[in-house]
Amino acid sequence: MTGSDRAAGTRADRPAGGPVPVLPRAFFAAHALEVAPGLLGCVLEHETGEGLVAVMLTEVEAYEGAADPASHAFRGRTSRNAVMFGEPGHAYVYFTYGMHFCVNMVCQPAGTASAVLLRAGRVTDGIPLAEARRVAGRNGARPVAEHDLARGPARLCQALAIDRRLDGADVCDPASPLRIRPSVRAGSGGAVPDVSQGPRVGISAAADRPWRFWLTGDPTVSPYRPYVPRARPKPVSSPAAEDETMRG
DNA sequence: CAGCTGATTTCCT
DNA sequence: GGAAATCAGCTGG
């Protein structure tokens, strides 16, 4: 590497001597339904000791608070969702299914819970590092297609190494390890991809609200999966085992 | 390709 | 005690 001339400088959209471009906090102070489509095309970056991985967002979902039964904040503030009630422009990271992290961008002024779930993106920087993270911890270690690196909310977090330590991180702070840059698709002069809208994925409540937004036709958008209740994990298979209370 | 299942922790009723 | 803003591996058609 040549050092000073091109360090982190593969992009020419940064004004010389100016501040690092990040989305202003006012952008996030609005309603999630307004913020969500505006996030498409923006770039989320996470810088760690391993290096930088960046993804251009291609799929998001809006969540309200008290008025949205599908929101984690629907039943009020808890230790898990506390960040959703705070200042906009911070990351709300939660852990689910015993193994996965998902990341949201907090919207609305402090006191009003609202957020946008980041569901998918296209890795634009640090592809080898993202690949290594995605195959880590697996035995078969089959290669991951480039368009699958951040296709899905938990995969996106794994590619970016986002975990609960980043819950509350300020993505509007240029000095933050996790930050978000403005859209690269606006004003480029080229064709602007269309935004599609449809129901949110994997939720049982308010499943009819079309609050999911994605870039039409983008291969990194996750497949739509409606909510389906799962059958009981272990149905009775032995006739003599009627004593279900035996576990104490 | 559609459908099902295990993994595994946090939160809520 | 059970569901959850999920994913990967496997099965069968």
mmCIF file of C-alpha atoms (C1' of nucleotides) in Angstrom:
data_model
loop_
_atom_site.group_PDB
_atom_site.id
_atom_site.type_symbol
_atom_site.label_atom_id
_atom_site.label_comp_id
_atom_site.label_asym_id
_atom_site.label_seq_id
_atom_site.Cartn_x
_atom_site.Cartn_y
_atom_site.Cartn_z
ATOM 1 C CA MET A 1 0.000 0.000 0.000
ATOM 2 C CA THR A 2 1.156 3.462 -0.786
ATOM 3 C CA GLY A 3 -0.114 4.975 2.387
ATOM 4 C CA SER A 4 -1.208 8.565 2.332
ATOM 5 C CA ASP A 5 -2.406 9.057 -1.202
ATOM 6 C CA ARG A 6 -5.270 6.600 -1.301
ATOM 7 C CA ALA A 7 -5.840 5.471 2.252
ATOM 8 C CA ALA A 8 -9.592 4.878 2.521
ATOM 9 C CA GLY A 9 -9.784 7.014 -0.580
ATOM 10 C CA THR A 10 -11.232 4.740 -3.213
ATOM 11 C CA ARG A 11 -14.282 6.992 -3.217
ATOM 12 C CA ALA A 12 -14.135 10.493 -4.568
ATOM 13 C CA ASP A 13 -17.272 11.814 -2.921
ATOM 14 C CA ARG A 14 -15.498 13.188 0.125
ATOM 15 C CA PRO A 15 -14.775 16.923 -0.026
ATOM 16 C CA ALA A 16 -11.083 17.549 0.360
ATOM 17 C CA GLY A 17 -10.388 18.714 3.881
ATOM 18 C CA GLY A 18 -14.074 18.537 4.722
ATOM 19 C CA PRO A 19 -15.773 16.416 7.319
ATOM 20 C CA VAL A 20 -16.377 12.735 6.753
ATOM 21 C CA PRO A 21 -19.817 12.518 5.158
ATOM 22 C CA VAL A 22 -22.420 10.933 7.396
ATOM 23 C CA LEU A 23 -26.177 11.292 7.455
ATOM 24 C CA PRO A 24 -27.273 14.225 9.638
ATOM 25 C CA ARG A 25 -29.155 13.409 12.804
ATOM 26 C CA ALA A 26 -32.133 15.424 11.535
ATOM 27 C CA PHE A 27 -32.590 12.791 8.836
ATOM 28 C CA PHE A 28 -33.432 10.238 11.536
ATOM 29 C CA ALA A 29 -35.672 12.569 13.562
ATOM 30 C CA ALA A 30 -38.560 11.870 11.175
ATOM 31 C CA HIS A 31 -41.152 9.111 10.939
ATOM 32 C CA ALA A 32 -39.788 5.656 10.204
ATOM 33 C CA LEU A 33 -41.952 5.420 7.085
ATOM 34 C CA GLU A 34 -40.136 8.467 5.774
ATOM 35 C CA VAL A 35 -36.657 7.417 6.887
ATOM 36 C CA ALA A 36 -36.865 3.836 5.613
ATOM 37 C CA PRO A 37 -36.962 4.466 1.845
ATOM 38 C CA GLY A 38 -34.414 7.239 2.282
ATOM 39 C CA LEU A 39 -31.931 4.747 3.710
ATOM 40 C CA LEU A 40 -31.904 2.693 0.514
ATOM 41 C CA GLY A 41 -28.634 3.344 -1.246
ATOM 42 C CA CYS A 42 -26.967 4.691 1.886
ATOM 43 C CA VAL A 43 -23.818 2.940 3.090
ATOM 44 C CA LEU A 44 -23.313 1.439 6.542
ATOM 45 C CA GLU A 45 -19.676 1.024 7.578
ATOM 46 C CA HIS A 46 -18.137 -0.832 10.491
ATOM 47 C CA GLU A 47 -14.458 -0.389 11.189
ATOM 48 C CA THR A 48 -12.735 -2.854 13.497
ATOM 49 C CA GLY A 49 -9.203 -4.042 14.118
ATOM 50 C CA GLU A 50 -9.782 -6.552 11.339
ATOM 51 C CA GLY A 51 -10.552 -3.847 8.825
ATOM 52 C CA LEU A 52 -13.471 -2.011 7.250
ATOM 53 C CA VAL A 53 -16.612 -3.590 5.817
ATOM 54 C CA ALA A 54 -19.224 -1.409 4.120
ATOM 55 C CA VAL A 55 -22.644 -2.297 2.697
ATOM 56 C CA MET A 56 -24.971 -0.295 0.495
ATOM 57 C CA LEU A 57 -28.452 -0.823 1.915
ATOM 58 C CA THR A 58 -30.918 -2.465 -0.457
ATOM 59 C CA GLU A 59 -33.743 -3.581 1.870
ATOM 60 C CA VAL A 60 -35.210 -2.091 5.073
ATOM 61 C CA GLU A 61 -38.333 -2.265 7.217
ATOM 62 C CA ALA A 62 -40.055 0.509 9.193
ATOM 63 C CA TYR A 63 -41.210 -0.094 12.771
ATOM 64 C CA GLU A 64 -43.231 2.277 14.898
ATOM 65 C CA GLY A 65 -43.438 2.065 18.654
ATOM 66 C CA ALA A 66 -46.659 2.244 20.622
ATOM 67 C CA ALA A 67 -48.858 2.130 17.495
ATOM 68 C CA ASP A 68 -47.172 -0.910 15.931
ATOM 69 C CA PRO A 69 -47.929 -4.352 17.442
ATOM 70 C CA ALA A 70 -44.967 -5.808 15.544
ATOM 71 C CA SER A 71 -42.508 -3.434 17.202
ATOM 72 C CA HIS A 72 -40.317 -4.433 20.114
ATOM 73 C CA ALA A 73 -41.384 -1.144 21.706
ATOM 74 C CA PHE A 74 -45.107 -1.892 21.467
ATOM 75 C CA ARG A 75 -45.380 -2.870 25.138
ATOM 76 C CA GLY A 76 -43.216 -0.074 26.399
ATOM 77 C CA ARG A 77 -39.626 0.413 27.350
ATOM 78 C CA THR A 78 -37.487 -2.499 28.531
ATOM 79 C CA SER A 79 -33.774 -2.963 29.018
ATOM 80 C CA ARG A 80 -33.519 -4.516 25.580
ATOM 81 C CA ASN A 81 -35.329 -1.846 23.583
ATOM 82 C CA ALA A 82 -34.252 1.191 25.637
ATOM 83 C CA VAL A 83 -32.171 2.588 22.790
ATOM 84 C CA MET A 84 -35.306 2.850 20.629
ATOM 85 C CA PHE A 85 -36.642 5.451 23.057
ATOM 86 C CA GLY A 86 -33.506 7.561 22.923
ATOM 87 C CA GLU A 87 -31.892 9.995 20.532
ATOM 88 C CA PRO A 88 -32.348 9.321 16.803
ATOM 89 C CA GLY A 89 -29.402 8.266 14.696
ATOM 90 C CA HIS A 90 -28.232 5.504 17.024
ATOM 91 C CA ALA A 91 -28.077 1.764 16.382
ATOM 92 C CA TYR A 92 -30.547 -0.520 18.123
ATOM 93 C CA VAL A 93 -28.975 -3.988 18.105
ATOM 94 C CA TYR A 94 -30.887 -6.965 19.466
ATOM 95 C CA PHE A 95 -30.191 -10.662 19.815
ATOM 96 C CA THR A 96 -32.764 -13.223 18.740
ATOM 97 C CA TYR A 97 -33.321 -16.912 18.101
ATOM 98 C CA GLY A 98 -30.499 -17.690 20.468
ATOM 99 C CA MET A 99 -27.835 -16.925 17.903
ATOM 100 C CA HIS A 100 -28.579 -13.977 15.631
ATOM 101 C CA PHE A 101 -28.144 -10.218 15.827
ATOM 102 C CA CYS A 102 -30.193 -7.649 13.932
ATOM 103 C CA VAL A 103 -29.530 -3.927 13.638
ATOM 104 C CA ASN A 104 -31.917 -0.975 13.411
ATOM 105 C CA MET A 105 -31.555 2.763 12.975
ATOM 106 C CA VAL A 106 -33.447 4.674 15.675
ATOM 107 C CA CYS A 107 -35.904 7.308 14.372
ATOM 108 C CA GLN A 108 -38.046 10.086 15.879
ATOM 109 C CA PRO A 109 -36.974 12.475 18.662
ATOM 110 C CA ALA A 110 -36.017 11.077 22.055
ATOM 111 C CA GLY A 111 -39.058 9.823 23.930
ATOM 112 C CA THR A 112 -40.792 8.396 20.848
ATOM 113 C CA ALA A 113 -39.793 4.830 20.020
ATOM 114 C CA SER A 114 -39.370 4.031 16.330
ATOM 115 C CA ALA A 115 -36.757 2.348 14.182
ATOM 116 C CA VAL A 116 -35.842 0.997 10.768
ATOM 117 C CA LEU A 117 -34.577 -2.589 10.559
ATOM 118 C CA LEU A 118 -31.713 -3.059 8.103
ATOM 119 C CA ARG A 119 -32.573 -6.269 6.265
ATOM 120 C CA ALA A 120 -30.047 -6.495 3.443
ATOM 121 C CA GLY A 121 -27.298 -4.753 1.558
ATOM 122 C CA ARG A 122 -24.583 -5.168 -1.012
ATOM 123 C CA VAL A 123 -21.040 -5.356 0.340
ATOM 124 C CA THR A 124 -19.008 -2.612 -1.344
ATOM 125 C CA ASP A 125 -15.837 -2.666 0.763
ATOM 126 C CA GLY A 126 -14.046 -5.392 2.681
ATOM 127 C CA ILE A 127 -15.531 -8.264 0.709
ATOM 128 C CA PRO A 128 -12.822 -10.789 1.743
ATOM 129 C CA LEU A 129 -13.309 -9.936 5.424
ATOM 130 C CA ALA A 130 -17.082 -10.212 5.102
ATOM 131 C CA GLU A 131 -16.658 -13.609 3.428
ATOM 132 C CA ALA A 132 -14.367 -14.837 6.185
ATOM 133 C CA ARG A 133 -16.869 -13.808 8.844
ATOM 134 C CA ARG A 134 -19.748 -15.485 7.047
ATOM 135 C CA VAL A 135 -18.039 -18.842 6.697
ATOM 136 C CA ALA A 136 -16.491 -18.741 10.165
ATOM 137 C CA GLY A 137 -17.917 -21.124 12.693
ATOM 138 C CA ARG A 138 -19.190 -23.499 10.079
ATOM 139 C CA ASN A 139 -17.824 -26.869 9.218
ATOM 140 C CA GLY A 140 -18.560 -27.331 5.563
ATOM 141 C CA ALA A 141 -17.369 -23.807 4.809
ATOM 142 C CA ARG A 142 -18.807 -23.699 1.365
ATOM 143 C CA PRO A 143 -18.159 -20.386 -0.368
ATOM 144 C CA VAL A 144 -20.767 -17.679 0.055
ATOM 145 C CA ALA A 145 -21.970 -15.958 -3.102
ATOM 146 C CA GLU A 146 -21.139 -12.277 -3.128
ATOM 147 C CA HIS A 147 -24.782 -11.240 -3.339
ATOM 148 C CA ASP A 148 -25.553 -13.425 -0.300
ATOM 149 C CA LEU A 149 -22.947 -11.853 2.006
ATOM 150 C CA ALA A 150 -25.413 -9.406 3.593
ATOM 151 C CA ARG A 151 -28.701 -10.828 2.282
ATOM 152 C CA GLY A 152 -30.887 -10.949 5.391
ATOM 153 C CA PRO A 153 -30.736 -9.028 8.687
ATOM 154 C CA ALA A 154 -28.664 -11.590 10.609
ATOM 155 C CA ARG A 155 -26.314 -12.160 7.701
ATOM 156 C CA LEU A 156 -25.791 -8.413 7.378
ATOM 157 C CA CYS A 157 -24.803 -8.241 11.033
ATOM 158 C CA GLN A 158 -22.462 -11.200 10.685
ATOM 159 C CA ALA A 159 -20.743 -9.709 7.632
ATOM 160 C CA LEU A 160 -20.253 -6.425 9.483
ATOM 161 C CA ALA A 161 -19.419 -8.066 12.864
ATOM 162 C CA ILE A 162 -22.260 -6.187 14.537
ATOM 163 C CA ASP A 163 -23.137 -7.509 17.987
ATOM 164 C CA ARG A 164 -24.648 -6.172 21.168
ATOM 165 C CA ARG A 165 -21.584 -4.140 22.005
ATOM 166 C CA LEU A 166 -22.769 -1.775 19.261
ATOM 167 C CA ASP A 167 -26.227 -1.323 20.780
ATOM 168 C CA GLY A 168 -26.569 2.440 21.120
ATOM 169 C CA ALA A 169 -23.688 3.326 18.786
ATOM 170 C CA ASP A 170 -24.035 6.768 17.205
ATOM 171 C CA VAL A 171 -24.047 6.265 13.429
ATOM 172 C CA CYS A 172 -24.132 10.047 12.850
ATOM 173 C CA ASP A 173 -20.724 10.469 14.494
ATOM 174 C CA PRO A 174 -17.960 10.358 11.859
ATOM 175 C CA ALA A 175 -15.588 9.060 14.536
ATOM 176 C CA SER A 176 -17.855 6.153 15.462
ATOM 177 C CA PRO A 177 -16.720 2.680 14.413
ATOM 178 C CA LEU A 178 -20.265 2.189 13.091
ATOM 179 C CA ARG A 179 -21.459 5.038 10.884
ATOM 180 C CA ILE A 180 -23.717 5.634 7.916
ATOM 181 C CA ARG A 181 -22.918 7.579 4.772
ATOM 182 C CA PRO A 182 -25.434 9.299 2.491
ATOM 183 C CA SER A 183 -26.879 7.642 -0.554
ATOM 184 C CA VAL A 184 -24.583 7.207 -3.498
ATOM 185 C CA ARG A 185 -27.411 6.797 -5.966
ATOM 186 C CA ALA A 186 -28.897 10.303 -5.772
ATOM 187 C CA GLY A 187 -27.553 12.867 -8.184
ATOM 188 C CA SER A 188 -25.287 10.453 -9.927
ATOM 189 C CA GLY A 189 -26.827 11.266 -13.268
ATOM 190 C CA GLY A 190 -27.375 7.597 -13.988
ATOM 191 C CA ALA A 191 -30.576 5.658 -13.731
ATOM 192 C CA VAL A 192 -31.982 5.631 -10.203
ATOM 193 C CA PRO A 193 -33.309 2.198 -9.217
ATOM 194 C CA ASP A 194 -36.989 2.002 -8.392
ATOM 195 C CA VAL A 195 -38.100 1.419 -4.816
ATOM 196 C CA SER A 196 -40.601 -1.345 -4.180
ATOM 197 C CA GLN A 197 -42.826 -1.651 -1.120
ATOM 198 C CA GLY A 198 -44.546 -4.618 0.484
ATOM 199 C CA PRO A 199 -45.357 -6.422 3.739
ATOM 200 C CA ARG A 200 -42.711 -7.013 6.388
ATOM 201 C CA VAL A 201 -41.013 -10.372 6.780
ATOM 202 C CA GLY A 202 -41.506 -12.925 9.508
ATOM 203 C CA ILE A 203 -43.941 -11.056 11.750
ATOM 204 C CA SER A 204 -47.342 -12.220 12.953
ATOM 205 C CA ALA A 205 -48.829 -8.896 14.068
ATOM 206 C CA ALA A 206 -49.744 -6.110 11.628
ATOM 207 C CA ALA A 207 -48.513 -8.303 8.809
ATOM 208 C CA ASP A 208 -50.681 -6.389 6.360
ATOM 209 C CA ARG A 209 -48.819 -3.093 6.671
ATOM 210 C CA PRO A 210 -46.590 -2.613 3.601
ATOM 211 C CA TRP A 211 -43.684 -1.191 5.566
ATOM 212 C CA ARG A 212 -40.857 -3.057 3.859
ATOM 213 C CA PHE A 213 -38.887 -1.173 1.211
ATOM 214 C CA TRP A 214 -36.303 -2.478 -1.233
ATOM 215 C CA LEU A 215 -34.495 -1.604 -4.463
ATOM 216 C CA THR A 216 -36.520 -3.227 -7.219
ATOM 217 C CA GLY A 217 -34.820 -6.197 -8.785
ATOM 218 C CA ASP A 218 -31.666 -6.012 -6.669
ATOM 219 C CA PRO A 219 -30.139 -9.495 -6.249
ATOM 220 C CA THR A 220 -29.084 -8.792 -2.647
ATOM 221 C CA VAL A 221 -32.675 -8.371 -1.428
ATOM 222 C CA SER A 222 -33.743 -11.241 0.817
ATOM 223 C CA PRO A 223 -36.559 -13.531 -0.348
ATOM 224 C CA TYR A 224 -39.977 -12.712 1.076
ATOM 225 C CA ARG A 225 -40.988 -15.127 3.812
ATOM 226 C CA PRO A 226 -44.436 -14.737 5.409
ATOM 227 C CA TYR A 227 -44.942 -15.609 9.047
ATOM 228 C CA VAL A 228 -45.971 -19.219 9.608
ATOM 229 C CA PRO A 229 -46.493 -20.661 13.080
ATOM 230 C CA ARG A 230 -44.251 -23.640 13.631
ATOM 231 C CA ALA A 231 -45.569 -27.047 14.492
ATOM 232 C CA ARG A 232 -44.879 -28.275 18.001
ATOM 233 C CA PRO A 233 -41.188 -29.174 18.204
ATOM 234 C CA LYS A 234 -41.555 -32.628 19.748
ATOM 235 C CA PRO A 235 -44.952 -34.227 19.285
ATOM 236 C CA VAL A 236 -45.727 -37.369 21.229
ATOM 237 C CA SER A 237 -44.069 -40.321 19.552
ATOM 238 C CA SER A 238 -44.151 -42.948 22.300
ATOM 239 C CA PRO A 239 -47.653 -44.055 23.391
ATOM 240 C CA ALA A 240 -46.538 -44.804 26.947
ATOM 241 C CA ALA A 241 -45.117 -41.333 27.512
ATOM 242 C CA GLU A 242 -48.163 -39.527 28.781
ATOM 243 C CA ASP A 243 -46.454 -38.174 31.857
ATOM 244 C CA GLU A 244 -45.455 -34.802 30.505
ATOM 245 C CA THR A 245 -45.134 -33.446 34.026
ATOM 246 C CA MET A 246 -42.152 -35.619 34.752
ATOM 247 C CA ARG A 247 -39.647 -32.896 33.997
ATOM 248 C CA GLY A 248 -40.533 -31.478 37.345
ATOM 249 C "C1'" DC B 1 -37.833 -25.589 -5.285
ATOM 250 C "C1'" DA B 2 -40.877 -25.989 -1.329
ATOM 251 C "C1'" DG B 3 -41.146 -27.433 3.144
ATOM 252 C "C1'" DC B 4 -39.556 -28.806 7.550
ATOM 253 C "C1'" DT B 5 -36.325 -28.854 11.633
ATOM 254 C "C1'" DG B 6 -32.530 -27.911 14.930
ATOM 255 C "C1'" DA B 7 -29.861 -24.456 17.062
ATOM 256 C "C1'" DT B 8 -29.983 -21.670 21.425
ATOM 257 C "C1'" DT B 9 -30.780 -17.146 24.328
ATOM 258 C "C1'" DT B 10 -33.554 -13.276 25.702
ATOM 259 C "C1'" DC B 11 -37.765 -11.472 26.818
ATOM 260 C "C1'" DC B 12 -42.522 -11.642 28.162
ATOM 261 C "C1'" DT B 13 -46.938 -13.802 30.103
ATOM 262 C "C1'" DG C 1 -43.100 -22.097 29.326
ATOM 263 C "C1'" DG C 2 -43.194 -20.494 24.742
ATOM 264 C "C1'" DA C 3 -42.419 -17.373 21.034
ATOM 265 C "C1'" DA C 4 -39.182 -14.703 18.644
ATOM 266 C "C1'" DA C 5 -38.104 -8.693 13.144
ATOM 267 C "C1'" DT C 6 -33.447 -15.995 11.520
ATOM 268 C "C1'" DC C 7 -30.511 -19.143 9.072
ATOM 269 C "C1'" DA C 8 -28.578 -23.383 7.234
ATOM 270 C "C1'" DG C 9 -28.983 -28.128 6.292
ATOM 271 C "C1'" DC C 10 -31.683 -31.732 4.854
ATOM 272 C "C1'" DT C 11 -35.570 -34.187 2.615
ATOM 273 C "C1'" DG C 12 -38.789 -35.251 -1.062
ATOM 274 C "C1'" DG C 13 -41.121 -34.167 -5.416
#
